PDB file of C-alpha atoms in Angstrom:
ATOM      1  CA  UNK A   1      48.661   1.215 -39.562  1.00 50.00           C
ATOM      2  CA  UNK A   2      50.752   1.699 -36.455  1.00 50.00           C
ATOM      3  CA  UNK A   3      54.191   0.144 -36.844  1.00 49.00           C
ATOM      4  CA  UNK A   4      55.268   0.660 -33.211  1.00 54.00           C
ATOM      5  CA  UNK A   5      55.251  -3.090 -32.442  1.00 67.00           C
ATOM      6  CA  UNK A   6      57.060  -4.033 -35.635  1.00 82.00           C
ATOM      7  CA  UNK A   7      56.006  -5.207 -39.028  1.00 82.00           C
ATOM      8  CA  UNK A   8      56.297  -8.911 -38.159  1.00 82.00           C
ATOM      9  CA  UNK A   9      53.764  -8.576 -35.337  1.00 84.00           C
ATOM     10  CA  UNK A  10      51.404  -6.664 -37.623  1.00 84.00           C
ATOM     11  CA  UNK A  11      51.797  -9.349 -40.287  1.00 85.00           C
ATOM     12  CA  UNK A  12      51.015 -12.111 -37.790  1.00 87.00           C
ATOM     13  CA  UNK A  13      47.895 -10.313 -36.540  1.00 88.00           C
ATOM     14  CA  UNK A  14      46.576  -9.628 -40.035  1.00 86.00           C
ATOM     15  CA  UNK A  15      47.404 -13.185 -41.055  1.00 88.00           C
ATOM     16  CA  UNK A  16      45.181 -14.482 -38.253  1.00 90.00           C
ATOM     17  CA  UNK A  17      42.389 -12.153 -39.356  1.00 91.00           C
ATOM     18  CA  UNK A  18      42.882 -13.384 -42.917  1.00 89.00           C
ATOM     19  CA  UNK A  19      42.612 -16.985 -41.727  1.00 88.00           C
ATOM     20  CA  UNK A  20      39.332 -16.107 -40.029  1.00 91.00           C
ATOM     21  CA  UNK A  21      38.013 -14.549 -43.217  1.00 91.00           C
ATOM     22  CA  UNK A  22      39.215 -17.600 -45.142  1.00 90.00           C
ATOM     23  CA  UNK A  23      37.325 -19.836 -42.715  1.00 90.00           C
ATOM     24  CA  UNK A  24      34.132 -17.870 -43.387  1.00 91.00           C
ATOM     25  CA  UNK A  25      34.722 -18.106 -47.154  1.00 89.00           C
ATOM     26  CA  UNK A  26      35.453 -21.832 -46.911  1.00 88.00           C
ATOM     27  CA  UNK A  27      32.313 -22.407 -44.844  1.00 87.00           C
ATOM     28  CA  UNK A  28      30.227 -20.443 -47.333  1.00 87.00           C
ATOM     29  CA  UNK A  29      31.659 -22.432 -50.257  1.00 85.00           C
ATOM     30  CA  UNK A  30      30.925 -25.662 -48.393  1.00 82.00           C
ATOM     31  CA  UNK A  31      27.326 -24.643 -47.707  1.00 83.00           C
ATOM     32  CA  UNK A  32      26.738 -23.556 -51.306  1.00 82.00           C
ATOM     33  CA  UNK A  33      28.238 -26.645 -52.948  1.00 77.00           C
ATOM     34  CA  UNK A  34      25.767 -29.164 -54.329  1.00 75.00           C
ATOM     35  CA  UNK A  35      27.586 -32.266 -53.099  1.00 74.00           C
ATOM     36  CA  UNK A  36      28.577 -31.135 -49.629  1.00 67.00           C
ATOM     37  CA  UNK A  37      30.658 -33.731 -47.753  1.00 72.00           C
ATOM     38  CA  UNK A  38      29.503 -32.305 -44.434  1.00 76.00           C
ATOM     39  CA  UNK A  39      31.358 -30.171 -41.974  1.00 78.00           C
ATOM     40  CA  UNK A  40      34.685 -31.811 -42.835  1.00 74.00           C
ATOM     41  CA  UNK A  41      34.457 -30.240 -46.306  1.00 74.00           C
ATOM     42  CA  UNK A  42      35.246 -26.873 -44.758  1.00 76.00           C
ATOM     43  CA  UNK A  43      38.818 -28.062 -44.200  1.00 78.00           C
ATOM     44  CA  UNK A  44      39.246 -30.811 -46.807  1.00 75.00           C
ATOM     45  CA  UNK A  45      37.529 -29.653 -49.993  1.00 77.00           C
ATOM     46  CA  UNK A  46      37.515 -25.871 -49.535  1.00 77.00           C
ATOM     47  CA  UNK A  47      40.264 -25.539 -46.916  1.00 78.00           C
ATOM     48  CA  UNK A  48      42.743 -23.929 -49.290  1.00 83.00           C
ATOM     49  CA  UNK A  49      40.778 -20.681 -48.933  1.00 84.00           C
ATOM     50  CA  UNK A  50      41.779 -20.473 -45.281  1.00 88.00           C
ATOM     51  CA  UNK A  51      45.483 -20.646 -46.065  1.00 87.00           C
ATOM     52  CA  UNK A  52      45.214 -18.353 -49.072  1.00 90.00           C
ATOM     53  CA  UNK A  53      43.507 -15.559 -47.152  1.00 90.00           C
ATOM     54  CA  UNK A  54      45.943 -15.963 -44.247  1.00 91.00           C
ATOM     55  CA  UNK A  55      48.948 -15.732 -46.577  1.00 92.00           C
ATOM     56  CA  UNK A  56      47.537 -12.776 -48.515  1.00 92.00           C
ATOM     57  CA  UNK A  57      46.792 -10.851 -45.316  1.00 91.00           C
ATOM     58  CA  UNK A  58      50.168 -11.610 -43.793  1.00 92.00           C
ATOM     59  CA  UNK A  59      52.096 -10.793 -46.956  1.00 92.00           C
ATOM     60  CA  UNK A  60      50.198  -7.527 -47.428  1.00 92.00           C
ATOM     61  CA  UNK A  61      50.680  -6.327 -43.844  1.00 90.00           C
ATOM     62  CA  UNK A  62      54.263  -7.564 -43.633  1.00 91.00           C
ATOM     63  CA  UNK A  63      55.291  -6.026 -46.940  1.00 91.00           C
ATOM     64  CA  UNK A  64      53.616  -2.737 -46.073  1.00 91.00           C
ATOM     65  CA  UNK A  65      55.328  -2.568 -42.682  1.00 90.00           C
ATOM     66  CA  UNK A  66      58.723  -3.680 -43.958  1.00 91.00           C
ATOM     67  CA  UNK A  67      58.544  -1.196 -46.819  1.00 91.00           C
ATOM     68  CA  UNK A  68      57.688   1.604 -44.388  1.00 88.00           C
ATOM     69  CA  UNK A  69      60.600   0.604 -42.182  1.00 89.00           C
ATOM     70  CA  UNK A  70      63.076   0.456 -45.073  1.00 90.00           C
ATOM     71  CA  UNK A  71      61.886   3.686 -46.708  1.00 88.00           C
ATOM     72  CA  UNK A  72      61.452   5.528 -43.363  1.00 89.00           C
ATOM     73  CA  UNK A  73      58.083   6.782 -44.681  1.00 85.00           C
ATOM     74  CA  UNK A  74      54.536   5.576 -44.120  1.00 82.00           C
ATOM     75  CA  UNK A  75      52.687   6.591 -47.268  1.00 84.00           C
ATOM     76  CA  UNK A  76      50.703   5.284 -50.213  1.00 86.00           C
ATOM     77  CA  UNK A  77      53.759   3.853 -51.969  1.00 90.00           C
ATOM     78  CA  UNK A  78      54.111   1.227 -49.223  1.00 90.00           C
ATOM     79  CA  UNK A  79      50.492   0.234 -49.802  1.00 90.00           C
ATOM     80  CA  UNK A  80      51.152  -0.042 -53.533  1.00 91.00           C
ATOM     81  CA  UNK A  81      54.180  -2.257 -52.944  1.00 92.00           C
ATOM     82  CA  UNK A  82      52.181  -4.454 -50.564  1.00 93.00           C
ATOM     83  CA  UNK A  83      49.287  -4.622 -53.029  1.00 92.00           C
ATOM     84  CA  UNK A  84      51.677  -5.828 -55.714  1.00 93.00           C
ATOM     85  CA  UNK A  85      53.052  -8.537 -53.406  1.00 93.00           C
ATOM     86  CA  UNK A  86      49.535  -9.713 -52.520  1.00 92.00           C
ATOM     87  CA  UNK A  87      48.539  -9.661 -56.194  1.00 92.00           C
ATOM     88  CA  UNK A  88      51.554 -11.793 -57.081  1.00 92.00           C
ATOM     89  CA  UNK A  89      50.496 -14.382 -54.487  1.00 91.00           C
ATOM     90  CA  UNK A  90      46.958 -14.497 -55.887  1.00 90.00           C
ATOM     91  CA  UNK A  91      48.192 -14.714 -59.473  1.00 90.00           C
ATOM     92  CA  UNK A  92      50.817 -17.367 -58.805  1.00 88.00           C
ATOM     93  CA  UNK A  93      48.128 -19.562 -57.262  1.00 86.00           C
ATOM     94  CA  UNK A  94      46.704 -19.794 -60.780  1.00 85.00           C
ATOM     95  CA  UNK A  95      50.188 -20.836 -62.013  1.00 87.00           C
ATOM     96  CA  UNK A  96      50.195 -18.058 -64.570  1.00 86.00           C
ATOM     97  CA  UNK A  97      52.837 -15.334 -64.749  1.00 90.00           C
ATOM     98  CA  UNK A  98      50.630 -12.974 -66.821  1.00 90.00           C
ATOM     99  CA  UNK A  99      47.879 -13.391 -64.238  1.00 89.00           C
ATOM    100  CA  UNK A 100      50.325 -12.664 -61.412  1.00 90.00           C
ATOM    101  CA  UNK A 101      51.692  -9.547 -63.118  1.00 91.00           C
ATOM    102  CA  UNK A 102      48.193  -8.313 -63.972  1.00 92.00           C
ATOM    103  CA  UNK A 103      46.924  -8.807 -60.430  1.00 91.00           C
ATOM    104  CA  UNK A 104      50.066  -7.151 -59.090  1.00 91.00           C
ATOM    105  CA  UNK A 105      49.468  -4.113 -61.298  1.00 93.00           C
ATOM    106  CA  UNK A 106      45.760  -3.955 -60.469  1.00 93.00           C
ATOM    107  CA  UNK A 107      46.088  -4.294 -56.686  1.00 90.00           C
ATOM    108  CA  UNK A 108      49.137  -2.038 -56.563  1.00 92.00           C
ATOM    109  CA  UNK A 109      47.476   0.787 -58.463  1.00 92.00           C
ATOM    110  CA  UNK A 110      44.025   0.478 -56.891  1.00 92.00           C
ATOM    111  CA  UNK A 111      45.154   0.086 -53.258  1.00 90.00           C
ATOM    112  CA  UNK A 112      47.843   2.743 -53.691  1.00 88.00           C
ATOM    113  CA  UNK A 113      45.250   5.139 -55.102  1.00 90.00           C
ATOM    114  CA  UNK A 114      42.803   4.403 -52.294  1.00 88.00           C
ATOM    115  CA  UNK A 115      45.501   5.038 -49.693  1.00 85.00           C
ATOM    116  CA  UNK A 116      46.660   8.180 -51.534  1.00 84.00           C
ATOM    117  CA  UNK A 117      43.149   9.614 -51.323  1.00 82.00           C
ATOM    118  CA  UNK A 118      42.917   8.744 -47.626  1.00 74.00           C
ATOM    119  CA  UNK A 119      40.750   5.661 -47.893  1.00 70.00           C
ATOM    120  CA  UNK A 120      42.711   3.247 -45.686  1.00 56.00           C
ATOM    121  CA  UNK A 121      43.232   5.649 -42.806  1.00 59.00           C
ATOM    122  CA  UNK A 122      40.685   7.650 -40.890  1.00 66.00           C
ATOM    123  CA  UNK A 123      41.930  11.240 -41.113  1.00 67.00           C
ATOM    124  CA  UNK A 124      39.221  12.571 -38.775  1.00 67.00           C
ATOM    125  CA  UNK A 125      40.950  10.828 -35.845  1.00 68.00           C
ATOM    126  CA  UNK A 126      43.979  13.071 -36.348  1.00 71.00           C
ATOM    127  CA  UNK A 127      41.902  16.192 -35.614  1.00 74.00           C
ATOM    128  CA  UNK A 128      41.418  17.668 -32.155  1.00 80.00           C
ATOM    129  CA  UNK A 129      38.076  17.311 -30.367  1.00 81.00           C
ATOM    130  CA  UNK A 130      37.195  20.952 -31.098  1.00 84.00           C
ATOM    131  CA  UNK A 131      37.900  20.567 -34.823  1.00 83.00           C
ATOM    132  CA  UNK A 132      35.805  17.367 -34.971  1.00 77.00           C
ATOM    133  CA  UNK A 133      32.920  19.132 -33.209  1.00 82.00           C
ATOM    134  CA  UNK A 134      33.148  22.091 -35.606  1.00 82.00           C
ATOM    135  CA  UNK A 135      33.013  19.742 -38.610  1.00 78.00           C
ATOM    136  CA  UNK A 136      30.110  17.811 -37.076  1.00 77.00           C
ATOM    137  CA  UNK A 137      28.194  21.037 -36.496  1.00 82.00           C
ATOM    138  CA  UNK A 138      28.830  22.227 -40.057  1.00 80.00           C
ATOM    139  CA  UNK A 139      27.648  18.915 -41.521  1.00 77.00           C
ATOM    140  CA  UNK A 140      24.677  18.209 -39.278  1.00 77.00           C
ATOM    141  CA  UNK A 141      23.704  21.761 -38.333  1.00 72.00           C
ATOM    142  CA  UNK A 142      23.641  23.623 -35.053  1.00 61.00           C
ATOM    143  CA  UNK A 143      23.171  21.736 -31.780  1.00 58.00           C
ATOM    144  CA  UNK A 144      20.357  23.940 -30.481  1.00 55.00           C
ATOM    145  CA  UNK A 145      18.111  23.562 -33.504  1.00 54.00           C
ATOM    146  CA  UNK A 146      14.960  21.620 -32.530  1.00 55.00           C
ATOM    147  CA  UNK A 147      14.193  18.401 -34.383  1.00 56.00           C
ATOM    148  CA  UNK A 148      10.459  19.073 -34.664  1.00 61.00           C
ATOM    149  CA  UNK A 149       9.446  22.632 -35.362  1.00 55.00           C
ATOM    150  CA  UNK A 150       5.781  23.342 -34.760  1.00 55.00           C
ATOM    151  CA  UNK A 151       4.778  25.920 -37.308  1.00 55.00           C
ATOM    152  CA  UNK A 152       1.113  26.805 -36.896  1.00 48.00           C
TER     153      UNK A 152
END
């Protein structure tokens, strides 16, 4: 994630995306419920999903950016710290400290591992155009090879 605009701006953007995802989740819950109160149920009955996803997204992005700014490094440890913060939010919603600590440990280790192995960033974008073309040719074969070969 690019931190050139600041971690607070990144957190606000991701929080808005999280609210959008929460709206989709809330709508889906409202559609699937057996006693649907209508369209108002999206915000009244299942509306807490919107806020939860917005908070989780904002906390994750903000913690990741702030951690990178404090540590002067942008690496997998920041993702682990942010995963722990997001896990704490999810766990505390259940009003259970063991749940919060468990979710913190799970999200911290899993998201940190994914980022460590290059899963949250696209490393191919860091290569030059020539290197990307060489990799593409090695994976998909030579450019001049015909698709249909007529062997009689």
